[in-house]
Each structure stands twice: as C-alpha cells, then as structure tokens.
Coordinates of C-alpha atoms in Angstrom, one line a residue:
Chain A
M1294 CA 42.4 13.5 -135.3
Q1295 CA 39.5 11.1 -134.4
I1296 CA 36.9 9.7 -136.5
Y1297 CA 33.7 8.2 -135.1
L1298 CA 32.8 4.8 -136.7
P1299 CA 29.1 4.6 -136.8
I1300 CA 28.8 0.8 -136.8
A1301 CA 31.7 -0.1 -134.6
E1302 CA 30.5 2.7 -132.4
Q1303 CA 33.8 4.0 -131.3
S1304 CA 36.2 6.4 -132.5
L1305 CA 39.6 5.7 -133.9
N1306 CA 42.5 7.8 -135.2
V1307 CA 42.0 8.7 -138.8
F1308 CA 45.8 8.3 -139.5
L1309 CA 45.8 5.0 -137.8
I1310 CA 43.2 3.7 -140.2
L1311 CA 44.8 5.2 -143.2
G1312 CA 48.1 3.8 -142.0
M1313 CA 46.8 0.4 -141.5
G1314 CA 45.1 0.5 -144.9
G1315 CA 48.4 1.9 -146.6
V1316 CA 50.6 -0.8 -144.9
V1317 CA 48.5 -3.7 -145.7
G1318 CA 48.0 -2.3 -149.2
F1319 CA 51.6 -1.8 -149.6
L1320 CA 52.3 -5.5 -148.6
S1321 CA 49.4 -6.9 -150.7
G1322 CA 50.9 -4.8 -153.7
M1323 CA 54.2 -6.0 -153.1
F1324 CA 53.3 -9.8 -152.5
G1325 CA 50.4 -9.9 -154.9
V1326 CA 48.0 -11.1 -152.4
G1327 CA 44.6 -9.7 -151.1
G1328 CA 45.7 -8.7 -147.6
G1329 CA 42.5 -9.5 -145.9
F1330 CA 44.4 -12.1 -143.7
L1331 CA 46.5 -9.3 -142.4
M1332 CA 43.9 -6.5 -142.1
T1333 CA 41.3 -8.3 -140.1
P1334 CA 43.6 -9.3 -137.3
L1335 CA 45.0 -5.8 -137.3
L1336 CA 41.5 -4.4 -137.0
I1337 CA 40.9 -6.8 -134.1
F1338 CA 44.1 -5.9 -132.4
S1339 CA 43.1 -2.1 -132.6
G1340 CA 39.9 -2.8 -130.7
I1341 CA 37.3 -3.3 -133.5
P1342 CA 34.8 -6.1 -132.4
P1343 CA 35.8 -9.2 -134.5
A1344 CA 32.4 -9.5 -136.1
V1345 CA 32.6 -5.9 -137.5
A1346 CA 36.2 -6.3 -138.5
V1347 CA 35.4 -9.4 -140.5
A1348 CA 32.3 -7.8 -142.2
T1349 CA 34.1 -4.6 -143.0
E1350 CA 37.1 -6.1 -144.2
A1351 CA 34.9 -8.1 -146.9
N1352 CA 33.7 -4.8 -148.0
Q1353 CA 37.2 -3.5 -148.4
I1354 CA 38.2 -6.5 -150.4
V1355 CA 35.4 -5.8 -152.9
A1356 CA 37.2 -2.6 -153.8
S1357 CA 40.7 -4.0 -154.0
S1358 CA 39.6 -7.2 -156.0
V1359 CA 37.6 -4.9 -158.4
S1360 CA 40.6 -2.9 -159.3
G1361 CA 42.7 -6.2 -159.6
S1362 CA 40.3 -8.0 -161.7
I1363 CA 39.9 -5.2 -164.2
A1364 CA 43.6 -5.3 -164.9
Q1365 CA 43.5 -9.2 -165.3
W1366 CA 40.3 -8.9 -167.4
R1367 CA 42.1 -6.6 -169.9
R1368 CA 44.9 -9.1 -170.2
N1369 CA 42.3 -11.8 -170.8
N1370 CA 43.5 -13.7 -167.9
V1371 CA 39.9 -14.7 -166.6
D1372 CA 38.5 -18.0 -167.1
V1373 CA 34.9 -17.0 -166.7
K1374 CA 33.3 -20.4 -166.8
M1375 CA 35.7 -21.7 -164.1
G1376 CA 35.0 -18.5 -162.2
L1377 CA 31.3 -19.1 -162.2
V1378 CA 31.6 -22.7 -161.0
L1379 CA 33.9 -21.3 -158.2
L1380 CA 31.3 -18.6 -157.6
A1381 CA 28.4 -21.0 -157.4
G1382 CA 30.1 -22.8 -154.5
G1383 CA 31.3 -19.6 -153.1
L1384 CA 27.8 -18.2 -152.7
I1385 CA 26.5 -21.3 -150.8
G1386 CA 29.7 -21.4 -148.6
S1387 CA 29.4 -17.7 -147.7
A1388 CA 25.7 -17.9 -147.1
V1389 CA 26.4 -20.9 -144.6
G1390 CA 29.3 -18.8 -143.0
V1391 CA 27.3 -15.8 -142.4
Q1392 CA 24.7 -17.7 -140.6
L1393 CA 27.3 -19.5 -138.7
V1394 CA 28.6 -16.1 -137.5
K1395 CA 25.2 -15.1 -136.3
I1396 CA 24.8 -18.2 -134.3
L1397 CA 28.3 -18.1 -132.9
R1398 CA 27.7 -14.3 -131.9
E1399 CA 24.6 -15.4 -130.0
Q1400 CA 26.7 -18.2 -128.2
G1401 CA 29.5 -15.5 -127.4
Q1402 CA 31.9 -17.8 -129.3
V1403 CA 32.6 -15.7 -132.6
D1404 CA 35.9 -14.3 -131.3
L1405 CA 37.2 -17.7 -130.5
V1406 CA 36.3 -19.2 -133.8
I1407 CA 37.8 -16.3 -135.8
S1408 CA 41.0 -16.6 -133.8
L1409 CA 41.2 -20.2 -134.0
S1410 CA 40.5 -20.1 -137.9
Y1411 CA 43.3 -17.6 -138.2
V1412 CA 45.8 -19.6 -136.2
L1413 CA 45.1 -22.7 -138.2
F1414 CA 45.2 -21.1 -141.6
L1415 CA 48.0 -18.8 -141.1
G1416 CA 50.1 -21.4 -139.4
V1417 CA 49.6 -23.9 -142.1
I1418 CA 49.9 -21.5 -145.2
G1419 CA 52.9 -19.7 -143.6
S1420 CA 54.8 -22.9 -142.9
L1421 CA 54.3 -24.3 -146.4
M1422 CA 55.3 -21.0 -148.0
L1423 CA 58.4 -20.8 -145.9
V1424 CA 59.4 -24.3 -146.5
E1425 CA 58.7 -24.0 -150.3
S1426 CA 60.7 -20.8 -150.6
V1427 CA 63.7 -22.1 -148.5
R1428 CA 63.7 -25.2 -150.8
T1429 CA 63.6 -23.1 -154.0
F1430 CA 66.3 -21.0 -152.6
L1431 CA 68.5 -23.9 -151.7
K1432 CA 68.0 -25.5 -155.1
S1433 CA 68.8 -22.3 -157.0
R1434 CA 72.0 -22.1 -155.0
A1435 CA 72.8 -25.7 -156.0
G1436 CA 72.4 -24.8 -159.5
N1437 CA 69.4 -27.0 -160.5
A1438 CA 66.2 -25.6 -162.1
P1439 CA 63.2 -26.5 -160.1
P1440 CA 61.6 -29.5 -161.7
A1441 CA 58.4 -29.0 -163.6
K1442 CA 56.2 -32.1 -163.2
R1443 CA 52.9 -30.8 -163.7
S1444 CA 51.1 -32.1 -166.9
G1445 CA 50.0 -35.5 -167.8
Q1446 CA 49.3 -36.7 -164.2
H1447 CA 46.0 -38.6 -163.8
N1448 CA 44.5 -38.5 -160.4
W1449 CA 41.2 -39.1 -158.6
I1450 CA 39.8 -35.7 -159.9
H1451 CA 39.4 -37.4 -163.3
K1452 CA 37.1 -40.1 -162.0
L1453 CA 34.4 -37.5 -160.6
P1454 CA 31.2 -37.1 -162.6
F1455 CA 29.9 -33.8 -163.9
K1456 CA 32.8 -33.2 -166.4
M1457 CA 32.9 -29.8 -168.0
R1458 CA 35.1 -28.3 -170.8
F1459 CA 36.8 -25.1 -169.6
Q1460 CA 38.3 -23.6 -172.7
R1461 CA 40.3 -20.8 -171.3
S1462 CA 42.0 -23.1 -168.9
K1463 CA 42.3 -25.9 -171.6
L1464 CA 40.9 -28.5 -169.1
Y1465 CA 38.2 -31.0 -169.3
I1466 CA 37.4 -31.9 -165.6
S1467 CA 34.6 -32.6 -163.2
A1468 CA 32.9 -29.4 -161.9
V1469 CA 32.8 -31.0 -158.4
P1470 CA 36.2 -30.0 -157.2
P1471 CA 36.1 -26.3 -158.2
F1472 CA 32.6 -26.2 -156.7
L1473 CA 33.9 -27.5 -153.3
V1474 CA 36.9 -25.2 -153.4
G1475 CA 34.4 -22.5 -153.9
I1476 CA 32.2 -23.4 -151.0
F1477 CA 35.3 -23.6 -148.8
V1478 CA 36.6 -20.3 -149.9
G1479 CA 33.1 -18.7 -149.5
L1480 CA 33.0 -20.1 -145.8
L1481 CA 36.5 -18.6 -145.0
A1482 CA 35.4 -15.2 -146.6
A1483 CA 32.3 -15.1 -144.3
I1484 CA 34.1 -16.2 -141.1
M1485 CA 37.6 -14.7 -141.4
G1486 CA 36.9 -11.6 -143.7
V1487 CA 39.4 -12.7 -146.4
G1488 CA 39.2 -13.0 -150.1
G1489 CA 40.5 -16.6 -149.8
G1490 CA 43.1 -16.3 -152.7
F1491 CA 45.7 -17.8 -150.4
I1492 CA 43.6 -21.0 -150.4
M1493 CA 42.1 -20.7 -154.0
V1494 CA 45.3 -20.0 -155.9
P1495 CA 47.3 -23.1 -154.4
A1496 CA 44.0 -25.2 -155.1
M1497 CA 43.7 -24.0 -158.6
I1498 CA 47.3 -24.8 -159.5
Y1499 CA 47.9 -28.0 -157.6
L1500 CA 44.4 -29.6 -157.5
L1501 CA 42.7 -28.3 -160.5
R1502 CA 46.1 -27.9 -162.5
M1503 CA 45.0 -24.7 -164.2
P1504 CA 47.5 -22.8 -166.3
T1505 CA 49.3 -20.3 -163.9
S1506 CA 48.4 -17.3 -166.3
V1507 CA 44.6 -17.5 -165.5
V1508 CA 44.7 -18.5 -161.9
V1509 CA 45.1 -15.0 -160.3
G1510 CA 42.5 -13.4 -162.7
T1511 CA 39.9 -16.1 -162.2
S1512 CA 40.4 -16.1 -158.4
L1513 CA 39.9 -12.4 -158.2
F1514 CA 36.8 -12.7 -160.5
Q1515 CA 35.3 -15.1 -158.0
I1516 CA 36.3 -12.9 -154.9
V1517 CA 34.6 -9.6 -156.3
F1518 CA 31.3 -11.5 -156.3
V1519 CA 31.7 -13.7 -153.1
T1520 CA 32.9 -10.6 -151.0
S1521 CA 30.1 -8.5 -152.4
F1522 CA 27.6 -11.2 -151.4
V1523 CA 29.2 -11.5 -148.0
T1524 CA 29.2 -7.9 -147.4
I1525 CA 25.3 -7.7 -148.1
L1526 CA 24.6 -10.7 -146.1
H1527 CA 26.7 -9.5 -143.1
A1528 CA 24.8 -6.1 -143.6
T1529 CA 21.5 -7.8 -143.5
Q1530 CA 22.0 -10.7 -140.9
N1531 CA 24.5 -9.0 -138.5
Q1532 CA 24.6 -5.3 -139.1
T1533 CA 28.3 -5.4 -138.8
V1534 CA 29.5 -3.6 -141.9
D1535 CA 31.1 -0.2 -141.0
A1536 CA 31.0 1.8 -144.2
V1537 CA 33.2 4.6 -142.9
L1538 CA 35.8 2.3 -141.6
A1539 CA 35.7 0.4 -145.0
L1540 CA 36.1 3.6 -147.0
M1541 CA 39.1 4.8 -145.1
L1542 CA 40.8 1.4 -145.4
M1543 CA 40.0 1.5 -149.0
I1544 CA 41.8 4.9 -149.4
G1545 CA 44.9 3.8 -147.5
G1546 CA 44.9 0.6 -149.3
V1547 CA 44.8 1.9 -152.8
I1548 CA 47.7 4.3 -152.2
G1549 CA 49.7 1.6 -150.3
A1550 CA 49.2 -0.9 -153.1
Q1551 CA 50.7 1.5 -155.9
F1552 CA 54.1 1.7 -153.9
G1553 CA 54.1 -2.0 -152.9
A1554 CA 53.7 -3.0 -156.4
Q1555 CA 56.8 -1.1 -157.5
V1556 CA 58.8 -2.5 -154.6
G1557 CA 57.7 -6.0 -155.3
Q1558 CA 59.0 -5.9 -158.9
K1559 CA 62.7 -5.3 -157.5
L1560 CA 62.6 -8.3 -155.3
R1561 CA 63.0 -11.9 -156.1
G1562 CA 60.1 -14.3 -156.1
E1563 CA 61.5 -16.7 -153.3
E1564 CA 62.6 -13.7 -151.2
L1565 CA 59.1 -12.2 -151.4
R1566 CA 57.6 -15.6 -150.4
A1567 CA 60.0 -16.0 -147.5
L1568 CA 59.3 -12.5 -146.3
L1569 CA 55.4 -13.1 -146.6
A1570 CA 55.8 -16.3 -144.9
I1571 CA 57.6 -14.9 -141.9
L1572 CA 55.0 -12.0 -141.7
V1573 CA 52.1 -14.5 -141.8
L1574 CA 53.7 -16.6 -139.1
A1575 CA 54.3 -13.7 -136.9
M1576 CA 50.6 -12.8 -137.1
C1577 CA 49.7 -16.4 -136.4
S1578 CA 51.9 -16.5 -133.2
K1579 CA 50.6 -13.4 -131.9
I1580 CA 46.9 -14.6 -132.0
A1581 CA 47.9 -18.1 -130.8
F1582 CA 49.8 -16.4 -127.9
D1583 CA 46.8 -14.4 -126.9
L1584 CA 44.7 -17.7 -126.9
I1585 CA 47.2 -19.6 -124.8
V1586 CA 48.3 -17.1 -122.2
Q1587 CA 46.1 -16.9 -119.2
P1588 CA 44.3 -13.5 -119.7
S1589 CA 44.6 -11.1 -116.8
E1590 CA 40.8 -10.6 -117.0
L1591 CA 38.8 -13.8 -117.1
F1592 CA 35.6 -12.2 -117.9
A1593 CA 34.4 -10.5 -121.0
I1594 CA 31.4 -8.4 -121.9
S1595 CA 29.5 -7.7 -125.1
D1596 CA 26.3 -6.0 -125.8
A1597 CA 24.0 -8.9 -126.1
I1598 CA 22.2 -10.6 -129.1
G1599 CA 22.5 -9.2 -132.5
G1600 CA 24.1 -5.9 -131.1
G1601 CA 22.5 -2.6 -132.0
H1602 CA 19.6 -0.4 -130.8
Chain B
M1380 CA 7.4 9.7 -137.1
A1381 CA 9.7 8.0 -134.6
L1382 CA 11.3 11.4 -133.9
L1383 CA 7.9 13.0 -133.2
H1384 CA 7.1 10.2 -130.8
R1385 CA 10.4 10.8 -128.9
C1386 CA 9.7 14.5 -128.8
L1387 CA 6.2 13.9 -127.2
S1388 CA 7.6 11.4 -124.7
Q1389 CA 10.3 13.8 -123.7
G1390 CA 7.8 16.5 -123.3
A1391 CA 5.8 14.2 -121.2
L1392 CA 8.7 13.4 -119.0
A1393 CA 9.6 17.0 -118.6
A1394 CA 6.0 17.8 -117.6
F1395 CA 6.0 15.0 -115.2
L1396 CA 9.2 16.2 -113.5
L1397 CA 7.6 19.7 -113.3
L1398 CA 4.6 18.3 -111.5
A1399 CA 6.5 15.8 -109.3
L1400 CA 9.5 18.0 -108.2
P1401 CA 7.7 20.5 -105.9
V1402 CA 5.9 17.6 -104.0
V1403 CA 9.1 15.7 -103.4
A1404 CA 11.1 18.8 -102.3
A1405 CA 8.3 20.4 -100.3
H1406 CA 10.1 20.7 -96.9
A1407 CA 13.6 20.1 -98.1
Q1408 CA 16.5 22.1 -99.2
E1409 CA 15.9 23.7 -102.6
V1410 CA 18.3 22.8 -105.3
E1411 CA 18.2 23.6 -109.0
A1412 CA 20.6 22.3 -111.6
D1413 CA 21.1 22.3 -115.3
L1414 CA 23.5 21.0 -117.9
T1415 CA 25.4 23.1 -120.4
T1416 CA 24.2 20.8 -123.1
R1417 CA 20.9 19.1 -123.2
T1418 CA 21.6 17.3 -126.4
I1419 CA 24.9 15.8 -127.5
A1420 CA 25.2 15.2 -131.2
V1421 CA 27.5 12.3 -132.0
K1422 CA 29.0 13.4 -135.3
A1423 CA 31.9 12.2 -137.5
D1424 CA 34.5 13.8 -135.3
F1425 CA 33.0 12.8 -132.1
A1426 CA 35.7 11.6 -129.5
G1427 CA 33.9 11.8 -126.3
A1428 CA 32.4 14.9 -124.5
K1429 CA 32.7 16.9 -121.4
V1430 CA 29.5 18.0 -119.8
L1431 CA 29.2 20.6 -117.2
L1432 CA 26.3 20.5 -114.6
F1433 CA 25.8 23.6 -112.6
G1434 CA 23.2 24.6 -109.9
S1435 CA 22.5 26.3 -106.8
V1436 CA 21.3 25.3 -103.4
V1437 CA 18.9 27.6 -101.5
G1438 CA 17.6 27.7 -97.8
G1439 CA 16.8 24.6 -96.1
P1440 CA 17.8 23.3 -92.8
G1441 CA 21.1 23.5 -90.9
D1442 CA 23.8 26.1 -90.8
P1443 CA 23.6 28.3 -94.0
E1444 CA 27.3 29.0 -93.9
T1445 CA 28.3 25.4 -94.6
P1446 CA 26.6 24.2 -97.8
P1447 CA 25.4 20.5 -98.0
D1448 CA 27.3 17.6 -99.4
I1449 CA 26.3 16.7 -103.0
I1450 CA 26.1 13.5 -104.9
I1451 CA 25.3 13.6 -108.7
V1452 CA 24.5 10.4 -110.5
V1453 CA 24.5 10.5 -114.3
R1454 CA 22.8 7.2 -115.6
G1455 CA 22.5 6.2 -119.2
P1456 CA 19.9 3.9 -120.8
D1457 CA 19.5 0.4 -119.7
Q1458 CA 20.8 -2.3 -122.2
P1459 CA 21.1 -6.0 -122.4
L1460 CA 24.7 -7.2 -121.6
S1461 CA 26.2 -10.5 -122.0
V1462 CA 29.1 -11.6 -119.5
H1463 CA 31.2 -14.5 -120.4
R1464 CA 33.9 -16.2 -118.3
K1465 CA 36.9 -17.6 -119.8
K1466 CA 38.1 -21.2 -118.9
K1467 CA 41.0 -23.1 -120.0
F1468 CA 39.9 -25.8 -122.4
A1469 CA 42.4 -28.0 -124.2
G1470 CA 45.3 -25.7 -123.7
I1471 CA 43.4 -22.4 -124.9
W1472 CA 41.2 -19.9 -123.1
V1473 CA 37.7 -20.1 -124.1
N1474 CA 34.4 -18.4 -123.2
S1475 CA 32.7 -21.0 -121.2
G1476 CA 29.8 -20.0 -118.8
G1477 CA 27.9 -17.0 -119.8
T1478 CA 24.9 -14.9 -118.8
T1479 CA 22.9 -12.0 -120.3
F1480 CA 21.6 -9.3 -117.9
S1481 CA 18.5 -7.8 -119.5
A1482 CA 18.9 -4.1 -118.2
V1483 CA 22.3 -2.9 -117.3
P1484 CA 22.8 1.0 -117.3
G1485 CA 24.9 1.8 -120.2
Y1486 CA 26.6 4.6 -118.5
Y1487 CA 26.9 5.3 -114.9
A1488 CA 28.8 8.3 -113.4
I1489 CA 28.8 9.3 -109.8
V1490 CA 30.5 12.7 -109.0
T1491 CA 30.7 13.9 -105.4
N1492 CA 32.3 16.8 -103.4
K1493 CA 34.0 14.3 -100.9
P1494 CA 34.4 10.6 -100.3
V1495 CA 31.0 8.8 -100.6
A1496 CA 31.6 7.2 -97.0
D1497 CA 32.0 10.7 -95.6
I1498 CA 28.7 11.9 -97.1
A1499 CA 26.2 9.1 -96.2
S1500 CA 26.0 5.6 -94.9
S1501 CA 26.0 2.7 -97.2
Y1502 CA 22.5 2.0 -95.9
A1503 CA 21.3 5.4 -96.8
L1504 CA 22.9 5.2 -100.2
Q1505 CA 21.4 1.8 -100.9
E1506 CA 17.9 3.2 -99.9
H1507 CA 18.2 6.0 -102.3
K1508 CA 19.7 3.7 -104.9
I1509 CA 22.9 5.7 -105.3
G1510 CA 26.3 4.3 -106.4
F1511 CA 27.7 1.0 -107.8
N1512 CA 26.8 -1.2 -105.0
S1513 CA 23.2 -0.3 -105.7
V1514 CA 23.6 -0.9 -109.4
K1515 CA 25.1 -4.4 -108.5
A1516 CA 22.4 -5.1 -106.1
D1517 CA 19.8 -4.6 -108.8
L1518 CA 21.8 -6.7 -111.3
I1519 CA 21.9 -9.7 -108.8
L1520 CA 18.2 -9.4 -108.2
S1521 CA 17.5 -9.5 -111.9
A1522 CA 19.9 -12.4 -112.6
G1523 CA 18.6 -15.9 -112.8
G1524 CA 20.1 -19.4 -113.4
F1525 CA 23.2 -19.1 -111.3
A1526 CA 24.2 -22.1 -109.2
S1527 CA 25.0 -19.9 -106.2
S1528 CA 24.8 -16.3 -105.2
G1529 CA 28.6 -16.1 -104.9
L1530 CA 28.7 -16.9 -108.6
A1531 CA 26.2 -14.3 -109.6
R1532 CA 28.3 -11.7 -107.5
D1533 CA 31.3 -12.7 -109.6
Y1534 CA 29.5 -12.1 -112.8
V1535 CA 28.0 -8.9 -111.6
D1536 CA 31.2 -7.6 -110.2
A1537 CA 32.9 -8.4 -113.5
A1538 CA 30.3 -6.6 -115.5
V1539 CA 30.7 -3.4 -113.4
R1540 CA 34.5 -3.6 -113.4
L1541 CA 34.7 -4.1 -117.1
L1542 CA 32.3 -1.3 -118.0
G1543 CA 34.6 0.9 -115.7
R1544 CA 37.5 -0.2 -117.8
K1545 CA 35.7 1.1 -120.8
S1546 CA 35.2 4.3 -118.9
L1547 CA 31.5 3.9 -119.1
Y1548 CA 31.2 3.5 -115.2
Q1549 CA 33.1 6.4 -113.6
E1550 CA 33.6 7.6 -110.0
H1551 CA 34.8 11.1 -109.6
I1552 CA 35.3 12.1 -105.8
G1553 CA 35.9 15.7 -105.5
G1554 CA 34.5 16.5 -108.9
I1555 CA 32.1 18.9 -107.4
A1556 CA 33.3 22.3 -106.6
Y1557 CA 31.3 25.2 -104.8
V1558 CA 31.5 28.6 -106.3
G1559 CA 30.8 30.7 -103.4
K1560 CA 28.3 29.3 -100.9
H1561 CA 25.3 28.4 -103.1
L1562 CA 26.5 27.8 -106.6
F1563 CA 28.2 24.6 -107.5
R1564 CA 29.5 23.0 -110.6
A1565 CA 30.4 19.5 -111.6
E1566 CA 31.9 17.9 -114.7
F1567 CA 31.6 14.5 -116.1
E1568 CA 33.0 12.8 -119.1
L1569 CA 31.3 10.8 -121.8
P1570 CA 33.7 8.5 -123.7
A1571 CA 33.6 8.0 -127.3
N1572 CA 32.0 4.6 -126.9
V1573 CA 29.1 6.2 -124.8
P1574 CA 25.7 4.4 -125.5
L1575 CA 23.1 6.7 -127.3
G1576 CA 19.7 7.6 -125.8
D1577 CA 18.3 9.4 -122.9
Y1578 CA 20.3 10.0 -119.9
K1579 CA 19.2 11.1 -116.5
A1580 CA 21.2 13.4 -114.1
D1581 CA 20.2 13.2 -110.5
V1582 CA 21.4 15.7 -107.9
F1583 CA 21.2 14.5 -104.2
L1584 CA 22.0 16.9 -101.3
F1585 CA 23.1 15.4 -98.0
R1586 CA 23.5 17.0 -94.7
D1587 CA 24.8 15.2 -91.7
G1588 CA 24.2 11.9 -93.5
D1589 CA 20.6 12.6 -94.4
M1590 CA 19.2 13.3 -97.8
V1591 CA 17.7 16.9 -97.7
G1592 CA 17.0 17.6 -101.4
T1593 CA 17.0 16.2 -104.9
Y1594 CA 16.7 17.4 -108.4
Q1595 CA 16.6 15.6 -111.7
T1596 CA 17.5 16.9 -115.2
S1597 CA 18.1 15.0 -118.4
L1598 CA 20.3 14.8 -121.3
T1599 CA 20.0 13.0 -124.8
I1600 CA 22.8 11.6 -126.8
E1601 CA 22.0 10.9 -130.5
K1602 CA 23.9 10.4 -133.5
S1603 CA 23.6 13.2 -136.0
G1604 CA 24.7 14.2 -139.5
I1605 CA 26.2 11.6 -141.8
E1606 CA 26.8 9.1 -138.9
R1607 CA 23.1 9.1 -138.0
V1608 CA 22.2 8.5 -141.8
I1609 CA 24.6 5.5 -141.9
Y1610 CA 23.5 4.1 -138.5
S1611 CA 19.8 4.2 -139.2
L1612 CA 20.2 3.0 -142.8
A1613 CA 22.2 0.1 -141.5
H1614 CA 19.7 -0.8 -139.0
E1615 CA 16.4 0.0 -140.6
Q1616 CA 17.3 -0.8 -144.4
P1617 CA 20.2 -3.3 -144.0
L1618 CA 19.7 -4.5 -147.5
I1619 CA 19.9 -1.2 -149.2
Y1620 CA 22.8 -0.4 -146.9
G1621 CA 24.7 -3.5 -147.9
I1622 CA 24.0 -2.9 -151.5
L1623 CA 25.3 0.7 -151.2
S1624 CA 28.4 -0.4 -149.4
V1625 CA 29.3 -2.8 -152.2
L1626 CA 28.5 -0.3 -154.8
A1627 CA 30.8 2.3 -153.2
A1628 CA 33.6 -0.3 -153.0
I1629 CA 33.2 -1.1 -156.7
A1630 CA 33.3 2.5 -157.6
A1631 CA 36.4 3.0 -155.4
G1632 CA 38.1 0.0 -157.1
M1633 CA 37.2 1.1 -160.5
G1634 CA 38.4 4.6 -159.7
A1635 CA 41.7 3.2 -158.5
S1636 CA 42.0 1.1 -161.6
A1637 CA 41.5 4.1 -163.8
A1638 CA 43.8 6.4 -161.8
F1639 CA 46.6 3.7 -162.1
R1640 CA 46.0 3.2 -165.7
K1641 CA 46.8 6.8 -166.5
K1642 CA 50.2 6.6 -165.2

C-alpha cells in the first residue's frame, strides 16, 4: 500500500515508513537515545530528499522528546534553569543552521554537508562508545569496579565569567559553556535532523559535571523546544517539513519504543552500548562508502532553488 | 481566486484551440483524440496513473487501407532544473560544477506505433519539435555560461538521462495500437513523482515521412483532498503549517505518554 507524501512529492510504502519508525523507535527505546541519527540516514537511503528528511525528522523528534520529557518531569529530573541556558544557545544555533541549509541548498551542496556531518559524528561517537564499553567490559572481567573520579576537579570552566547557580544540578558555574553547548546542539539539530542528545548528554556529564540523574531529563527538555523551533524554521525557510511522513514515523516510533524499552531492561549496560556503537559505526561506514566510491552516475539533478511550485 | 483564474485561462486555451485547429488541419488528414481522464487528482493513495488516449483518423491523402503512422507526445509543465556534476575532491565525490536550466519539461513521453526512425527523418522530427533530441536542442540553446558546446551537451544529456531514470521521460515504441482502420488507442504512464500542472498531449500523423495532421488535447494534474490542503498550507502559510506540525507532534507525544502510563 503506497502513500503519497505531499512535501517530498513521491509515494512510499506505508509499511516501509511504519516499519522504519518502529525499528528506530525500538532501538531508541532499548538504548535510551533519540534515534534521529538513525532515522535521518534511513530516510535518505529510502529516497527522501536529504533536506526533507532532516526537517521532517526534527518534527518527529518533537513527539518522542515530549513523551520522554513528560516522564522525566514527573520524576523531577529536569534542571529547568540549565535547560533554559542550553535552550537560549540552541535557538541561536538552530536559526544559524537552518539559514545554512538554505544557502547550501541553493549551492547544491546540502547533501554533501549532511553526509559529511553524519560520517564525522557517527564515526567519532561510535568509536568512543565502542572503546568505552569494551574497556568497561574488560575491567568488570578483571574484577575492578570502574573508578569514580568525578567530583572536586577544578578545570578551566571555573575561570569563565557569568557564573550562575543551578540549584537542581547543585552547580555554581559559568553560563558560557552550557550556552555554547546549546549553540552547537542547535546547529546539529538544524543540519542533521537530530535531537543532539548524543552530544549534549556526554557534554553535560564530562564538561559541565552535572549529576547523571538530571542529565537525560534536562537534555530532553531542551530538545523539545529546539526541535520545535527547527521544525517551524524549516517550514518557513525551506518548506521541507512533510507532515504526513512525520506523522507516520511518529506512529511507528511510539509503538516500537514501548517494546524496545522492555527489551533494553533485560540487557546489561555495556552490552547495550557496544551494540549501539556497532550500529552507529555501520551507519557511518555506509554513508562514508557512498561518498568515497566512484558513483556510476557523475551527474545529479534537483529541482532548482527553494524547490516547490 | 487563483482557482477561478486557472479555470478562466484553461477556458481561454480551449477556445484558442478550437479556433486554431481547423485552420491548421485545413487540407490535412483529420484526426480527433481524447483522454480518458482530463484531470488527475493526486490524493493520499496516489502511486502514479495510467492514462489512455484514444482517437480516430478520417479521410486525407494516401491509401485509405493503410492508416498513417502516429506519434503522440505528452509534455508536462516547464520547470527550472539544476544539474550538478560530481568530481573527486580530497578523496570524496562532491558536486562541483553546476548549472540551472530555467525551463525543462517536467514530464515528456513519446508514444509511437513503430520505431521513430521508420516514421520520419530526424530533420522532420526536429522541425516539428518532436522527441528528446528536440528537447535537448532547446535546452542547449537556453543554456549559458558553458566553456564549450561539448560541455553544455554533457549536462543536457545528463538531465534527459536522469529524468528518464526517474520515469519522467519515457519512450514507448509500439505503444499505439489501431483498433480497426480508423480508431487508435495509446497508453502512457505517469509515475508517482510526476510534476503537477497543465499537460499537453499532441497527436502527430505521418504518412511516408511527411506530417499530415495534428491534434492537441490537454490534461491537468493537481493535488486534491488532504494532500492539496497540506501542500498549499505548507507553501502559502508556512508559519501556520510549521506551528501546526509542531502542535501535532506535541499532541502525539502527550498521547503516547498518557497511553504508556495506563499500563
């Protein structure tokens, strides 16, 4: 059964879309990640124009991050003040990012930049996760508990101005680093169609040294607003948000996430991370391969400037 | 208002055709044709469409026992098209040179009763602007800023080839069948990615390599139903569309969260 996507202007199989939403939802429920970095490449592989894939995926992430952050909010796991600082940066970063996408579209380079961003981020994050999970696995084999060397370290962050008190995180730090993290994540949201949790969560833990209990909730809180903003900006600047595609992905995603979360509870942390790392690296290799191998067709066509009418 | 305008302009076009045709076909073979559908609605379940064109040939010169050859050209609205060429740069393949053609037919199907070369000379085809070579010639004329004509030809060839790969450019030899001596029918396919707008179907009759008659009819492809609402909202009221998309996502997220909580 085919469904016509009004903005992508092509028809895709309904079960393929629901299936992709379901599989990525399953994985994101299992691993506790947003899934944007898996879904956007999948959409591109299935023939959706990259600019439409990115904007539509931002719209889907709004739905998944809303349901995630409601759960975190109920458990009081959101540092609203920190979230707002991250959000302020996120809005600036995403506004710049959407504008960048618009310019790159006109130059015919948007596909390349999206692919390169994916190769870079999936490669780095996947490798780091793989190394970390293998190391944890080896250590637990050797019988040592992983060392907890987190508190009491002074670093360059404490020398920065604009210090603020973040009660929920029990931190008194400069607002500059979270603001910069927010800008960076906003850029990624606009260019890659991801929530950016995979950058924000490590940055909060290792850079800002926030307590792990509030990290996921605060990051989801920021993602809700940044991806909403990105969706509206892409809709107005690029007309690339396909509401029909987004809705179908949401349906698949919600169902998949329920099952994924149940399976995820049965697996051990480092096993989960190793699996996710392998998945991320596989995705990265596929995109890199497509960039490196000589294409059989050296020409490409696109409906010019701004798409549309 | 826009719809009213479109209706008026279509009416004007039809009136023009009615006036123009008898003059053109004064001492020629008479041909009349029509499509099974004049309007194709692109709805949620649109997965492409098959359109049947049927017509009849009456009188004219030559042996009435052997019907003339027929070429049917269905042409979609002109659209701008960007063509990029990939080059290897620092180990990866990137779009380097690029050009934009301002008016490329969004759809072009040529259906014939036998190989085109057996119907008319390439000169005759070029003269009547029939076929892909004619499309290419127009594009090369319109293209500017190329270092050489060979380079322009490479880009134009690529555009036509790639549109063909998307099934937007089609050639269907033997796609016309005579039913008896005067009636003929032809079928052409519109893929799901077909551009929207006004289409023209031209019927050309050839006898011994000479054109002996023509007929033109038209076709409109438009989005309808929810697809039309979504598309026009996205392009005419993008801010409202964006806000609605976000609200729908928030509602979906809250719904999922409520459903999950009950368990």
